[in-house]
Short mmCIF file of C-alpha atoms in Angstrom, two decimals:
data_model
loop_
_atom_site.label_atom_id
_atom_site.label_comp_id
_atom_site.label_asym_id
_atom_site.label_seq_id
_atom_site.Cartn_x
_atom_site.Cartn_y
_atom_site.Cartn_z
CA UNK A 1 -19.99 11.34 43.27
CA UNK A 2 -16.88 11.10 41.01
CA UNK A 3 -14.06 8.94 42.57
CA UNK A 4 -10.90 10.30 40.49
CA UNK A 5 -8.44 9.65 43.50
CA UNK A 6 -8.66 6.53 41.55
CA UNK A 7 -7.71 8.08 38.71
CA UNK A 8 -3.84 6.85 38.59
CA UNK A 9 -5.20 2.98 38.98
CA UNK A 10 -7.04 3.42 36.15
CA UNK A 11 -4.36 5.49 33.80
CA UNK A 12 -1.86 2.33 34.93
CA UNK A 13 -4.45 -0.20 34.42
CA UNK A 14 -5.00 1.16 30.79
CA UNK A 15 -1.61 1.41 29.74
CA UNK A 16 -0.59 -2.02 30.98
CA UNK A 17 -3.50 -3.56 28.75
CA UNK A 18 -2.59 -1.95 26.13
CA UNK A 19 1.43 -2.67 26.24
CA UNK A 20 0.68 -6.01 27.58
CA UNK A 21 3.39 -5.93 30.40
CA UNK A 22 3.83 -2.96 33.08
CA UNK A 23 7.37 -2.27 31.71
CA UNK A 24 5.54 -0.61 28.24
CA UNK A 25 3.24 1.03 30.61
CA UNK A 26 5.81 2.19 32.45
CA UNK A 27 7.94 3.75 29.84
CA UNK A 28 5.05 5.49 28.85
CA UNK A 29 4.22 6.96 32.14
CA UNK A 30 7.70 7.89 33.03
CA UNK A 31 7.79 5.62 36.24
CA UNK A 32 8.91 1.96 37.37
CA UNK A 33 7.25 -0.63 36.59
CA UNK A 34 6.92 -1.93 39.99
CA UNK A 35 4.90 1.28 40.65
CA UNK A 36 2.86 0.80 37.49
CA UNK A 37 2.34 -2.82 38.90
CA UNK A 38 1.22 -1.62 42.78
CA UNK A 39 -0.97 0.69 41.04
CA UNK A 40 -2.74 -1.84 38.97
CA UNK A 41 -3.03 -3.80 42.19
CA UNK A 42 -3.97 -1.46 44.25
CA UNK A 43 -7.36 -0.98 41.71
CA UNK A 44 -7.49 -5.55 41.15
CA UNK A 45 -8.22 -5.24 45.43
CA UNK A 46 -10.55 -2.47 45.35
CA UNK A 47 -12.74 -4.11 42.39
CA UNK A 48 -11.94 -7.73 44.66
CA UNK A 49 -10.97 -9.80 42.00
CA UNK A 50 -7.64 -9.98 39.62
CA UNK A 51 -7.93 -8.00 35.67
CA UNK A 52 -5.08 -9.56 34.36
CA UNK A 53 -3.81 -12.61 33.54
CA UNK A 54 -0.22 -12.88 34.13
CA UNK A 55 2.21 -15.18 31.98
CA UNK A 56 5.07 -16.50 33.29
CA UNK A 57 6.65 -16.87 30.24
CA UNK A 58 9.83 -14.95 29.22
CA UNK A 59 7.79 -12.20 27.53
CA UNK A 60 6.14 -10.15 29.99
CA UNK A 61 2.62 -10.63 28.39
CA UNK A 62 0.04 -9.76 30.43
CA UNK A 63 -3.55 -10.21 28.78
CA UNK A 64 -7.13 -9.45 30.38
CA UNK A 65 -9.27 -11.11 32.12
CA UNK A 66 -12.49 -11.72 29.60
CA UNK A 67 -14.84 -9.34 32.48
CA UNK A 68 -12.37 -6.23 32.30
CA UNK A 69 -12.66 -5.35 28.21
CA UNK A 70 -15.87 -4.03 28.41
CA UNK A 71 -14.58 -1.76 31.06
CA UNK A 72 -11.36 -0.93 29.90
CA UNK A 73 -12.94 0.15 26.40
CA UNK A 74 -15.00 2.55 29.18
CA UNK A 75 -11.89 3.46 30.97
CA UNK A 76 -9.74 4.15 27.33
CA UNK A 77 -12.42 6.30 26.09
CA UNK A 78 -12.80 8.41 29.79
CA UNK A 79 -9.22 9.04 30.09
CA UNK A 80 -9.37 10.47 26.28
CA UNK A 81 -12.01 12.36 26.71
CA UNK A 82 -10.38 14.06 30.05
CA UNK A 83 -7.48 14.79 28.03
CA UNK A 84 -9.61 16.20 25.57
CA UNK A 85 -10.66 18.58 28.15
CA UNK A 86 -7.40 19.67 29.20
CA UNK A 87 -6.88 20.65 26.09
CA UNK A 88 -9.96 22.90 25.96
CA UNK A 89 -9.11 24.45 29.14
CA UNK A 90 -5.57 25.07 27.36
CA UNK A 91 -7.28 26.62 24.74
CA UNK A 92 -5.66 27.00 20.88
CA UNK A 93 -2.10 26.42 22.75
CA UNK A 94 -3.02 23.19 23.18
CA UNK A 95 -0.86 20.59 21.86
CA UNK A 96 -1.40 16.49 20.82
CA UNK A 97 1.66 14.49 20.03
CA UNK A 98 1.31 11.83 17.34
CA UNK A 99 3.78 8.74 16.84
CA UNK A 100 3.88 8.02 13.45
CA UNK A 101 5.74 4.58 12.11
CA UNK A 102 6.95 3.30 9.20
CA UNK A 103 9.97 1.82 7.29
CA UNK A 104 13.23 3.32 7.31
CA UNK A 105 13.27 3.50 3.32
CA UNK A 106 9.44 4.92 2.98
CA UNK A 107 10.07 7.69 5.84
CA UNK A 108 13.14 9.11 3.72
CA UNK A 109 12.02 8.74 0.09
CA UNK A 110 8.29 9.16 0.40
CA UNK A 111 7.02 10.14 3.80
CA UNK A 112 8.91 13.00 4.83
CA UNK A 113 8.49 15.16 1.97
CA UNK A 114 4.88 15.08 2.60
CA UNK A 115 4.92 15.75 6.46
CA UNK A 116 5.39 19.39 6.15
CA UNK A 117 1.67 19.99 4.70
CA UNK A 118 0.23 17.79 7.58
CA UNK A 119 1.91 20.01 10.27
CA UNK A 120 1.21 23.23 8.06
CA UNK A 121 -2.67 21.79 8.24
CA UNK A 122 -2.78 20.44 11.95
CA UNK A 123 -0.22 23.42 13.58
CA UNK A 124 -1.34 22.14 17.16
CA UNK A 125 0.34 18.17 16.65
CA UNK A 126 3.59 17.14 16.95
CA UNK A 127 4.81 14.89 15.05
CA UNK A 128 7.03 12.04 16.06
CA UNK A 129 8.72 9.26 13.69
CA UNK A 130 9.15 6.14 15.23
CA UNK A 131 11.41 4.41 12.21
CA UNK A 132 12.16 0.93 12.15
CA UNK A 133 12.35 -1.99 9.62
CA UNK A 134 10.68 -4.30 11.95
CA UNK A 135 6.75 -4.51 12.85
CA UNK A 136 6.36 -1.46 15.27
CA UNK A 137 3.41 -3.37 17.85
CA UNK A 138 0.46 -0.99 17.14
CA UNK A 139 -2.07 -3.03 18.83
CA UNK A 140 -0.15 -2.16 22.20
CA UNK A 141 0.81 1.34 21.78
CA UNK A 142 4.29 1.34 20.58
CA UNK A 143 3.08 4.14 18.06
CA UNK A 144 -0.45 5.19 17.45
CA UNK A 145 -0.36 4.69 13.27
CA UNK A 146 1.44 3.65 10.83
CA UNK A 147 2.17 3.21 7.11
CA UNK A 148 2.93 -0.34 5.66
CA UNK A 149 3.17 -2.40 2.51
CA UNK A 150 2.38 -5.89 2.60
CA UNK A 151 -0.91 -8.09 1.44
CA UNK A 152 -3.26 -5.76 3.83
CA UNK A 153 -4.28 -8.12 6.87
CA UNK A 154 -2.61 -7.56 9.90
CA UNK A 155 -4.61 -8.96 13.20
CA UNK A 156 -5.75 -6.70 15.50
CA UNK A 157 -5.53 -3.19 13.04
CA UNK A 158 -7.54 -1.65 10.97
CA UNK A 159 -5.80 -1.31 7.62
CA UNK A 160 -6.81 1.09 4.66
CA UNK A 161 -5.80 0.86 1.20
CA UNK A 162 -3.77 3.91 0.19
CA UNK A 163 -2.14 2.76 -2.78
CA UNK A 164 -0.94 0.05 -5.08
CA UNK A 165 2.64 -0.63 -5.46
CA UNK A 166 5.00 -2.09 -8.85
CA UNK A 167 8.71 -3.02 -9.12
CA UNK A 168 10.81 -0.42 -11.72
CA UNK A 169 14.20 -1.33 -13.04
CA UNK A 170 16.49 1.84 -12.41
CA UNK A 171 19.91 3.36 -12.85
CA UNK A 172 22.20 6.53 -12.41
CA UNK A 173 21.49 9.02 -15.12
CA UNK A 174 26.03 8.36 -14.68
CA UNK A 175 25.23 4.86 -16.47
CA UNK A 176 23.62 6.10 -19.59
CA UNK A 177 25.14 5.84 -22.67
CA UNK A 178 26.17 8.95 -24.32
CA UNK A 179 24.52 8.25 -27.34
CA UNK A 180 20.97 6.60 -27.52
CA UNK A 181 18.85 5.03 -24.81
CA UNK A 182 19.72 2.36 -22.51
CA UNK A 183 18.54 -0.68 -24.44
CA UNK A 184 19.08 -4.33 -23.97
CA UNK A 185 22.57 -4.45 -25.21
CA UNK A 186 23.59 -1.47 -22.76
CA UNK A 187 22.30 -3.41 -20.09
CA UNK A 188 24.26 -7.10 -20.60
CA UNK A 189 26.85 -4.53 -19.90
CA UNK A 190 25.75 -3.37 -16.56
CA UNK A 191 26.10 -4.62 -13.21
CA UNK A 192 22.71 -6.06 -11.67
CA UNK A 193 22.35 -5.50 -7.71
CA UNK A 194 20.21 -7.71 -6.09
CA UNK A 195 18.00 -6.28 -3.29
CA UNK A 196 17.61 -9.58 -0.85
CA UNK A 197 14.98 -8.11 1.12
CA UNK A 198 12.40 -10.14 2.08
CA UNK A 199 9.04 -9.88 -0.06
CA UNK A 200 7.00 -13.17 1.15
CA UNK A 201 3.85 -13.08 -0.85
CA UNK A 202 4.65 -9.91 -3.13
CA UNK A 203 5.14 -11.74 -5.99
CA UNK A 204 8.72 -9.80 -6.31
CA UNK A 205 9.73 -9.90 -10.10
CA UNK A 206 13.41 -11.78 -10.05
CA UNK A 207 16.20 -10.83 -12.60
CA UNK A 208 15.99 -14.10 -14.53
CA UNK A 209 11.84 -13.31 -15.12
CA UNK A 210 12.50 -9.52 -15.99
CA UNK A 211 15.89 -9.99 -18.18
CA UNK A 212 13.44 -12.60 -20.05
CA UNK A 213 11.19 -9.72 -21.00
CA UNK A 214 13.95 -8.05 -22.21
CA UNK A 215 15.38 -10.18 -24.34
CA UNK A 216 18.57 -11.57 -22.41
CA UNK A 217 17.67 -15.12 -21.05
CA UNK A 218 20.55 -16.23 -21.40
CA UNK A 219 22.78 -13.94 -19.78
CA UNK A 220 24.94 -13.88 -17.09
CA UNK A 221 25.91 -11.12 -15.25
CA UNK A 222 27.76 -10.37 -12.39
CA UNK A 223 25.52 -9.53 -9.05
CA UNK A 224 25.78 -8.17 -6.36
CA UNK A 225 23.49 -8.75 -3.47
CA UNK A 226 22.06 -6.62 -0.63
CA UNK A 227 19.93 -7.19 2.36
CA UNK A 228 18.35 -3.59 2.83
CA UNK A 229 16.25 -1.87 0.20
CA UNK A 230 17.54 1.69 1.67
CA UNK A 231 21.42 0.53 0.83
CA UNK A 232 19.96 -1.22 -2.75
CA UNK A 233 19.08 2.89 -3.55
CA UNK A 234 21.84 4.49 -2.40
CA UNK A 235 24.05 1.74 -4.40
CA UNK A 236 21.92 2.94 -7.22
CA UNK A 237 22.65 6.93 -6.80
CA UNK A 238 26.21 6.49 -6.43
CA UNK A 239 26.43 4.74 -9.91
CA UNK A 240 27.23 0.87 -8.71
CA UNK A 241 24.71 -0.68 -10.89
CA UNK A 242 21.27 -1.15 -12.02
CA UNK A 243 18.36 -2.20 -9.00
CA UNK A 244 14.50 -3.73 -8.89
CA UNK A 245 12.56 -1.49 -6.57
CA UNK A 246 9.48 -0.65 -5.56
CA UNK A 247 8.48 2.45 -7.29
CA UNK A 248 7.24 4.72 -4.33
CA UNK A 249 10.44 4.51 -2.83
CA UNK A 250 12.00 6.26 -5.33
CA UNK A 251 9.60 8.52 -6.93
CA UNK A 252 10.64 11.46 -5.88
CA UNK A 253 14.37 11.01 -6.87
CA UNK A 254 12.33 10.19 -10.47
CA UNK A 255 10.43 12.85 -10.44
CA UNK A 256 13.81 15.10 -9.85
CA UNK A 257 15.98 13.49 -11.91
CA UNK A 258 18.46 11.48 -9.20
CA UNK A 259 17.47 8.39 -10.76
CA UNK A 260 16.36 7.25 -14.43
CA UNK A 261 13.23 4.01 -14.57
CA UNK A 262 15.06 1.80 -17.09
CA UNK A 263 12.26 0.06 -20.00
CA UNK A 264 9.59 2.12 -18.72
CA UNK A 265 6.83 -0.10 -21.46
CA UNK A 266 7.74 -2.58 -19.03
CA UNK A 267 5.43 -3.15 -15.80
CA UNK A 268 6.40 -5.61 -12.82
CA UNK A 269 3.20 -5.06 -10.28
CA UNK A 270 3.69 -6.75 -7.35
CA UNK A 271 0.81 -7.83 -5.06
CA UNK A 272 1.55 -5.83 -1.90
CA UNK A 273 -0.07 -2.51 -1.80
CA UNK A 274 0.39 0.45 1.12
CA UNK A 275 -2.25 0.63 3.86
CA UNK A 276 -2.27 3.17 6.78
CA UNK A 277 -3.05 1.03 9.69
CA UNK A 278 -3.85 1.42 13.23
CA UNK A 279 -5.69 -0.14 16.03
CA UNK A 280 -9.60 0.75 16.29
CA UNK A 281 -8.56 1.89 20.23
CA UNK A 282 -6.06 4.99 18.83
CA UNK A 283 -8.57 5.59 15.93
CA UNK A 284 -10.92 7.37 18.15
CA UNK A 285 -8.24 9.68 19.11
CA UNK A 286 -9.06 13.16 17.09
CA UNK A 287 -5.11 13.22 16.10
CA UNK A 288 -4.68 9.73 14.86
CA UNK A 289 -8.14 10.12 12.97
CA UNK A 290 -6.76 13.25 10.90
CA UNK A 291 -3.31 11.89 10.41
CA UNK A 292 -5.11 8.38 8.61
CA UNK A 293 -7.89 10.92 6.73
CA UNK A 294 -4.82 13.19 5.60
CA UNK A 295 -2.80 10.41 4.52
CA UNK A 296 -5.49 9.04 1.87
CA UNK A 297 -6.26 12.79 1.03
CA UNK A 298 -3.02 12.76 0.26
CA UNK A 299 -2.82 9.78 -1.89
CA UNK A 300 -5.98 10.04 -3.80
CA UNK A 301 -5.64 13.74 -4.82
CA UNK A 302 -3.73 14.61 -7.42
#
């Protein structure tokens, strides 16, 4: 005989694993986390022995107990599956929402005029952009995927290739000289902004390295420097200066004429590359699997 009176332990129990601490749990579950907490110990006295360990650090972490991951891998797949079935019963009204997350920059300039033909595909998801600059914790449910670029290895997700990345020098079509192209004695002219963004490990091509390719070593120009690779482009468009940036950030405005790749013979890879990563837990859900198979559709067709 089923026993799903018990069914709200084990929905509590779940999502305090997987946010580490009840108050993630209970922002997911729309209650307090004192309630999430009496629930998860209302199921630790019926199975007669604690699930969790609990830190009293500063953070909140909980972690579990080595004998409850087996189960909860049970318990994660049950409650998916009876929410699968609700949906069945619900029929082709039936509707899955699916966080997505990913860099401010790569949501506005590459990411969002893709989205459309994901939702024209999958009409029963909704879609929900969780954007942020910082590392969005995937591996305890702050969103279900997302879309990075970095050196690929992040612990705890699984992370696909999508696509390689490379640095482009690029202007205001403003900035061009009337006559002729944009050569290297048009460019001792121009002023160089420097996108400070951290790139640890990318291998980020630096002005002295790329004005060396060029043919100006030994010039000095005026720069001016900025922390956010979203300002860096919009410096760009407005006609400040001339940027380094990584090329899928500003494709589109390429490919539409905003924005004009400077020395295009020249080629600055850089070692990151784009990966859509997740954790193996929210792969298994049937909307998280078809947003990451979309995605590298999406990149490998064209």
């Amino acid at each position: 005989m089923r026993t799903l009176n018990r069914l709200k332990w084990l929905q509590a129990f779940e999502a305090t694993a997987r946010h580490g601490s009840f108050t993630g749990a209970a922002n997911e579950l729309g209650v307090t986390p004192a309630a999430v907490g009496q629930l998860v110990r209302a199921l630790e006295e019926w199975v007669g022995h604690p699930l969790l360990n609990r830190s009293r650090s500063g953070n909140e972490r909980l972690t579990l107990i080595h004998e409850a991951q087996e189960a909860l891998d049970d318990i994660s797949l049950g409650l998916d599956k009876l929410e699968m079935g609700l949906k069945k019963l619900r029929g082709r009204k039936a509707r899955s929402v699916l966080v997505i997350t990913a860099s401010q920059v790569l949501v506005m300039n590459w990411l969002m005029p893709r989205l459309n033909r994901f939702s024209e595909r999958y009409e029963t998801i909704d879609v929900r952009l969780d954007v942020a600059d910082r590392l969005i914790d995937l591996t305890h449910g702050e969103a279900d995927i997302g879309i990075r670029c970095g050196p690929g290895s992040w612990p705890g997700l699984v992370a696909d290739w999508m696509m390689d990345e490379e640095v482009v020098m690029i202007c205001s079509p403003s900035l061009l000289p009337a006559e002729g192209d944009a050569n290297a004695a048009w460019l001792s002219y121009q002023k160089l902004i420097q996108d400070d963004t951290p790139h640890p490990g990318a291998n980020f091509p630096s002005w002295e390295n790329v004005l060396m390719q060029i043919g100006l070593d030994n010039l000095y120009q005026t720069r001016q420097h900025i922390n956010s690779t979203a300002t860096v482009i919009q410096a760009v468009l407005t006609g400040r200066g001339v940027a380094l940036v990584r090329k899928a950030l500003v494709q589109q405005d390429l490919d539409i004429g905003r924005l004009v790749q400077l020395f295009p013979k020249n080629r600055w890879p850089i070692n990151w590359s784009y990966y859509v990563v997740c954790s193996s837990a929210s792969l298994k859900r049937p909307e998280v699997q078809a947003f990451h198979d979309w995605m590298l559709d999406e990149v490998r067709v064209k």
